[in-house]
Amino acid sequence: MHAWLCENPVGVDALQWKELPTPQPKAGEVLVRIQAASLNFPDLLIVQNKYQHKPALPFVPGSEYAGVVEAVGEGVTQPKVGQSVACLSGTGGFGTHTLAPAALCMPLPPGFPPVDAAAFIMIYATSHHALVDRAQLKAGETVLVLGAAGGVGTAAIQIAKAVGARVIAAASTDEKCALCKSIGADATINYSQGNLRDAIKEATGGKGPDVIYDPVGGDFAEPAFRSIAWRGRYLVVGFASGPIPSLPLNLALLKGASIVGVFWGDFARREPKANAAMMGELAQWYAQGKVKPVIDRTMPMAELKAAYTHMGSRGVKGKLVMVND
C-alpha cells in the first residue's frame, strides 16, 4: 500500500507519499481499500499539530473516506468482505488502504457512489445533530447559516430545508451565494459587502433568525448574535476563521437566547444509538434526493498537497475529494 505519512506535524509540506506494508486487521477492525477520501478543515489542523486530537507519530491524515472492505478481524460480523463502506475514523484516509474500527464503518446502500460517500458523514452528521437535535429546529423557523458555501454550510442548508425551515445563507462572494441559492437557500447575504446586521435585519423583516449556524467564528459572530430573534439558538459549530470569538453574555439575557455547543464526535461516542438512528435517517434522505454533497472537485490522491493549498485559499465550495485510480 501507499499513503501520505506525517512523521513531523509542522505542516503540509512535511507530508511524504510512502510505500508501507499493508496491515492485517486485528480484532474489531477491517481493512478498507480506499476509493475516495474527503479533505476537511481538521485534516489541515492535525498536520500542523493544532487539532485537539493529536495522534501518535507517525500517522496518515485523512479523517473521512469510502471504499471496499478487503479483510475483517476477529469477531467482526459487519461489515463483510466486499461491502462498500464510508468511515470517519479521524486518520488513515489519505492512502490506498487503511485499518478502520468496524463499529465506525457505515455500510453503503447500492447506488451510493464513493465520492459522495467520502464527503457525507462529517458534514451531514454535524449539521443534522446541530439543527435537529441541539437547536430543535421546526418547520417555518428561519435559519441563518454562516460560511454557507463550505462543506458543513451546504449540508446545513439542505438539512434545514428538509425540515421545512426558511434559510438565509451568508457567504463571502456572489459566486458562493449563487451556489447556496442553487441548493435551496431562500435568501443570501454576501458578508464581504456592507453591514452584516443591516443585511440580517432586512432579510428577516427585523425579527432576526431563530437559529444561527456558525462554523466560522471570528468577527461575524458578535454581529450575528446581536441580530438573533427572541428565544433564538446560536449554534457554536467551529472556528474556521481562526480566532475564537468572545460573546457578551448579556446579549443572551436580553434576547432570551441560548448559546448551544455542537460536538458531534462526542455525541456519537456518548449516544451511539441516537447517532445510529440519525445516520439511518440521513442515508434515507440521500436516497430520497433531499441531501447530496456539493463536490467542489475531485483530485488524484497523489495531488494531496495541491488540494490542501486550494482549501487554504478559501476558494472551496462544498467538499474536496481525493480519489484513487
Coordinates of C-alpha atoms in Angstrom, one line a residue:
M1 CA 0.0 0.0 0.0
H2 CA 0.9 3.7 -0.3
A3 CA -0.1 6.6 2.0
W4 CA 0.7 10.1 2.9
L5 CA 2.8 9.9 6.1
C6 CA 3.0 12.6 8.7
E7 CA 6.2 12.0 10.7
N8 CA 6.6 15.6 11.9
P9 CA 3.4 17.7 12.3
V10 CA 4.8 21.0 11.1
G11 CA 2.5 21.5 8.1
V12 CA 1.5 20.1 4.8
D13 CA 4.9 20.3 3.2
A14 CA 6.3 17.7 5.6
L15 CA 3.9 15.0 4.3
Q16 CA 5.6 12.3 2.3
W17 CA 4.0 9.7 -0.1
K18 CA 5.5 6.4 1.1
E19 CA 5.1 2.7 0.4
L20 CA 4.1 0.9 3.6
P21 CA 3.4 -2.8 4.5
T22 CA -0.4 -3.5 4.1
P23 CA -1.6 -4.2 7.6
Q24 CA -3.8 -7.0 8.7
P25 CA -6.9 -6.2 10.8
K26 CA -6.9 -7.0 14.5
A27 CA -10.0 -7.9 16.5
G28 CA -12.8 -5.4 15.8
E29 CA -11.0 -3.9 12.8
V30 CA -11.5 -4.1 9.0
L31 CA -9.1 -3.4 6.1
V32 CA -10.5 -0.9 3.7
R33 CA -9.3 -0.4 0.1
I34 CA -9.8 3.4 -0.2
Q35 CA -11.6 4.6 -3.3
A36 CA -12.1 8.2 -2.2
A37 CA -11.3 10.5 0.8
S38 CA -12.5 14.0 1.5
L39 CA -10.5 16.9 2.8
N40 CA -11.9 18.5 6.0
F41 CA -10.7 21.5 8.0
P42 CA -9.4 19.3 10.8
D43 CA -7.2 17.5 8.3
L44 CA -5.3 20.7 7.9
L45 CA -5.1 21.4 11.7
I46 CA -3.9 17.9 12.5
V47 CA -0.8 18.0 10.3
Q48 CA 0.0 21.4 11.9
N49 CA -0.3 20.0 15.4
K50 CA -3.2 22.4 16.1
Y51 CA -6.1 19.9 16.4
Q52 CA -7.4 18.8 19.8
H53 CA -6.8 15.1 18.8
K54 CA -3.1 14.5 18.5
P55 CA -2.4 11.0 17.1
A56 CA 0.8 9.2 17.8
L57 CA 3.6 9.7 15.3
P58 CA 3.9 8.7 12.5
F59 CA 0.3 8.8 11.2
V60 CA -1.6 9.0 8.0
P61 CA -4.0 12.0 7.9
G62 CA -7.4 11.8 6.3
S63 CA -10.3 11.7 8.6
E64 CA -13.1 10.6 6.2
Y65 CA -13.1 8.1 3.4
A66 CA -15.1 5.5 1.5
G67 CA -14.1 2.2 -0.1
V68 CA -14.4 -1.6 0.0
V69 CA -13.8 -4.0 2.9
E70 CA -11.0 -6.4 1.9
A71 CA -10.4 -8.2 5.2
V72 CA -12.0 -8.4 8.6
G73 CA -10.5 -9.0 12.1
E74 CA -11.6 -11.4 14.7
G75 CA -15.2 -11.0 15.9
V76 CA -16.3 -8.8 13.1
T77 CA -19.6 -9.8 11.6
Q78 CA -20.5 -6.5 10.0
P79 CA -19.4 -5.1 7.6
K80 CA -18.5 -8.1 5.5
V81 CA -15.7 -8.6 2.9
G82 CA -16.7 -7.0 -0.3
Q83 CA -19.1 -4.5 1.4
S84 CA -18.8 -0.8 0.4
V85 CA -18.5 1.4 3.4
A86 CA -17.9 5.0 4.5
C87 CA -15.9 5.7 7.6
L88 CA -14.9 8.7 9.7
S89 CA -12.1 7.5 11.9
G90 CA -10.0 10.6 12.3
T91 CA -6.9 9.4 10.5
G92 CA -5.9 6.9 7.8
G93 CA -7.8 8.2 4.8
F94 CA -5.1 9.6 2.6
G95 CA -3.7 6.4 1.2
T96 CA -4.7 3.3 -0.8
H97 CA -5.6 1.2 2.3
T98 CA -6.3 1.7 6.0
L99 CA -7.4 -0.2 9.0
A100 CA -10.7 1.1 10.5
P101 CA -12.8 0.1 13.5
A102 CA -15.7 -1.9 12.3
A103 CA -18.0 0.0 14.6
L104 CA -17.2 3.2 12.7
C105 CA -18.0 1.9 9.3
M106 CA -21.3 2.9 7.7
P107 CA -22.5 0.2 5.2
L108 CA -23.5 1.9 2.0
P109 CA -26.7 1.0 0.2
P110 CA -26.5 0.3 -3.6
G111 CA -26.2 3.5 -5.7
F112 CA -24.2 5.5 -3.1
P113 CA -21.0 6.4 -5.1
P114 CA -17.7 6.5 -3.2
V115 CA -17.1 10.2 -3.9
D116 CA -20.4 11.2 -2.3
A117 CA -19.9 8.7 0.5
A118 CA -16.5 10.1 1.3
A119 CA -17.9 13.6 1.6
F120 CA -21.0 12.6 3.6
I121 CA -20.6 11.6 7.3
M122 CA -18.8 14.6 8.8
I123 CA -20.8 17.4 7.3
Y124 CA -24.3 15.8 7.4
A125 CA -23.9 14.3 10.9
T126 CA -22.6 17.6 12.3
S127 CA -25.3 19.6 10.6
H128 CA -28.2 17.2 11.5
H129 CA -27.0 16.9 15.1
A130 CA -26.8 20.7 15.3
L131 CA -30.0 21.7 13.7
V132 CA -32.4 18.9 14.5
D133 CA -31.1 17.7 17.9
R134 CA -29.4 20.7 19.5
A135 CA -31.5 23.5 18.1
Q136 CA -34.7 21.5 17.8
L137 CA -35.4 23.3 14.5
K138 CA -39.0 23.4 13.5
A139 CA -40.7 23.9 10.1
G140 CA -41.4 27.6 9.5
E141 CA -38.5 28.9 11.5
T142 CA -35.7 30.9 10.0
V143 CA -32.0 29.7 10.0
L144 CA -29.0 31.9 9.2
V145 CA -26.1 29.8 8.0
L146 CA -22.7 31.4 8.2
G147 CA -19.9 30.1 6.0
A148 CA -22.8 28.7 4.0
A149 CA -20.8 27.6 0.8
G150 CA -18.4 25.3 2.7
G151 CA -18.9 21.6 3.5
V152 CA -20.9 21.9 6.7
G153 CA -22.6 25.0 5.5
T154 CA -24.0 23.4 2.3
A155 CA -25.1 20.4 4.4
A156 CA -26.9 22.7 6.9
I157 CA -28.8 24.4 4.0
Q158 CA -30.1 21.1 2.7
I159 CA -31.0 19.7 6.2
A160 CA -32.8 22.9 7.2
K161 CA -34.8 22.8 4.0
A162 CA -35.6 19.1 4.6
V163 CA -37.0 20.1 8.0
G164 CA -39.1 22.8 6.4
A165 CA -37.3 25.9 7.6
R166 CA -36.5 29.2 5.8
V167 CA -32.8 29.5 5.1
I168 CA -30.6 32.7 4.8
A169 CA -27.2 31.7 3.6
A170 CA -24.2 34.0 4.3
A171 CA -21.0 33.7 2.3
S172 CA -18.1 35.8 1.2
T173 CA -18.6 36.1 -2.6
D174 CA -21.5 36.5 -5.1
E175 CA -20.4 33.2 -6.7
K176 CA -20.7 31.3 -3.3
C177 CA -24.1 33.0 -2.7
A178 CA -25.3 31.8 -6.1
L179 CA -24.3 28.2 -5.2
C180 CA -26.2 28.5 -1.9
K181 CA -29.3 29.6 -3.9
S182 CA -28.9 26.7 -6.3
I183 CA -29.1 24.1 -3.4
G184 CA -32.2 25.7 -1.7
A185 CA -31.3 28.8 0.2
D186 CA -34.2 31.2 0.3
A187 CA -32.1 34.3 0.6
T188 CA -28.4 35.1 0.7
I189 CA -26.0 37.7 2.3
N190 CA -22.6 38.5 0.8
Y191 CA -20.9 39.5 4.1
S192 CA -17.9 41.0 2.3
Q193 CA -20.3 43.8 1.2
G194 CA -22.0 46.2 3.6
N195 CA -23.1 45.7 7.2
L196 CA -24.0 42.2 8.4
R197 CA -26.5 43.3 11.0
D198 CA -28.3 45.5 8.5
A199 CA -28.4 42.7 6.0
I200 CA -29.8 40.2 8.6
K201 CA -32.4 42.7 9.6
E202 CA -33.6 43.3 6.0
A203 CA -33.6 39.5 5.3
T204 CA -35.7 38.7 8.4
G205 CA -38.1 41.7 8.3
G206 CA -36.5 43.0 11.5
K207 CA -37.3 39.8 13.5
G208 CA -33.9 38.1 13.3
P209 CA -33.1 34.4 12.7
D210 CA -34.5 31.8 15.1
V211 CA -31.3 29.7 14.7
I212 CA -27.8 30.8 13.7
Y213 CA -25.5 28.0 12.5
D214 CA -21.9 29.2 12.9
P215 CA -18.9 27.1 11.8
V216 CA -16.8 30.2 11.2
G217 CA -16.4 32.2 14.5
G218 CA -14.2 35.3 14.2
D219 CA -15.5 38.8 13.5
F220 CA -19.0 37.9 12.3
A221 CA -20.0 36.0 15.5
E222 CA -21.0 39.0 17.6
P223 CA -22.9 41.0 15.0
A224 CA -24.8 37.8 14.1
F225 CA -25.6 37.0 17.7
R226 CA -26.8 40.6 18.3
S227 CA -29.3 40.1 15.4
I228 CA -30.8 36.8 16.8
A229 CA -34.6 36.5 17.4
W230 CA -36.2 36.2 20.8
R231 CA -35.7 32.7 22.1
G232 CA -33.1 32.2 19.3
R233 CA -30.5 29.4 19.4
Y234 CA -26.9 30.2 18.5
L235 CA -25.1 27.0 17.4
V236 CA -21.3 27.0 18.1
V237 CA -20.1 24.6 15.4
G238 CA -16.5 25.6 14.8
F239 CA -13.9 28.3 14.2
A240 CA -12.8 28.1 10.6
S241 CA -11.7 31.7 10.5
G242 CA -9.2 31.1 13.3
P243 CA -10.0 33.4 16.2
I244 CA -12.4 32.1 18.9
P245 CA -14.9 34.9 19.5
S246 CA -15.9 36.2 22.9
L247 CA -19.6 36.9 23.1
P248 CA -21.0 39.3 25.7
L249 CA -23.3 37.1 27.8
N250 CA -25.8 40.0 28.5
L251 CA -26.9 39.5 24.9
A252 CA -28.2 36.0 25.7
L253 CA -30.1 37.5 28.6
L254 CA -31.6 40.4 26.6
K255 CA -32.8 38.1 23.8
G256 CA -33.8 35.1 25.9
A257 CA -31.4 33.3 23.6
S258 CA -29.3 30.1 24.0
I259 CA -25.7 29.6 23.1
V260 CA -25.6 25.9 22.2
G261 CA -22.4 23.9 21.7
V262 CA -22.2 21.3 18.9
F263 CA -19.8 18.5 19.3
W264 CA -21.0 15.7 17.0
G265 CA -17.9 13.4 17.7
D266 CA -18.6 13.2 21.4
F267 CA -22.4 12.8 20.7
A268 CA -21.6 9.8 18.5
R269 CA -19.4 8.3 21.3
R270 CA -21.7 9.0 24.2
E271 CA -25.0 8.3 22.5
P272 CA -24.3 5.7 19.9
K273 CA -27.9 4.5 19.5
A274 CA -29.2 8.0 18.8
N275 CA -26.3 8.6 16.4
A276 CA -27.0 5.4 14.5
A277 CA -30.7 6.4 14.2
M278 CA -29.6 9.8 12.8
M279 CA -27.2 8.3 10.3
G280 CA -30.0 5.9 9.1
E281 CA -32.3 8.9 8.6
L282 CA -29.6 10.8 6.7
A283 CA -29.0 7.7 4.4
Q284 CA -32.7 7.7 3.7
W285 CA -32.7 11.4 2.9
Y286 CA -29.8 10.8 0.4
A287 CA -31.8 8.0 -1.3
Q288 CA -34.8 10.3 -1.5
G289 CA -32.7 13.1 -3.0
K290 CA -33.2 15.5 0.0
V291 CA -29.5 15.8 0.6
K292 CA -26.5 15.4 -1.7
P293 CA -22.9 16.5 -1.0
V294 CA -21.7 19.5 -3.0
I295 CA -18.4 18.4 -4.6
D296 CA -16.1 21.3 -5.4
R297 CA -13.8 19.0 -7.3
T298 CA -12.1 15.6 -7.2
M299 CA -8.3 15.3 -7.4
P300 CA -5.9 12.3 -7.6
M301 CA -4.7 11.1 -4.2
A302 CA -1.1 12.0 -5.4
E303 CA -2.1 15.7 -5.6
L304 CA -3.0 16.0 -1.9
K305 CA -0.6 18.9 -1.3
A306 CA -2.2 20.9 -4.1
A307 CA -5.6 20.1 -2.6
Y308 CA -4.5 21.4 0.8
T309 CA -3.3 24.6 -0.9
H310 CA -6.7 25.0 -2.7
M311 CA -8.5 24.5 0.7
G312 CA -6.3 27.0 2.4
S313 CA -7.2 29.7 -0.2
R314 CA -10.8 29.6 1.0
G315 CA -11.9 29.0 -2.6
V316 CA -13.6 25.7 -1.9
K317 CA -17.3 25.4 -2.5
G318 CA -18.6 22.3 -0.8
K319 CA -16.1 19.4 -0.5
L320 CA -12.8 18.5 -2.0
V321 CA -12.4 14.8 -2.6
M322 CA -9.2 12.8 -3.3
V323 CA -9.6 9.7 -5.4
N324 CA -7.5 6.6 -6.0
D325 CA -7.5 5.1 -9.6

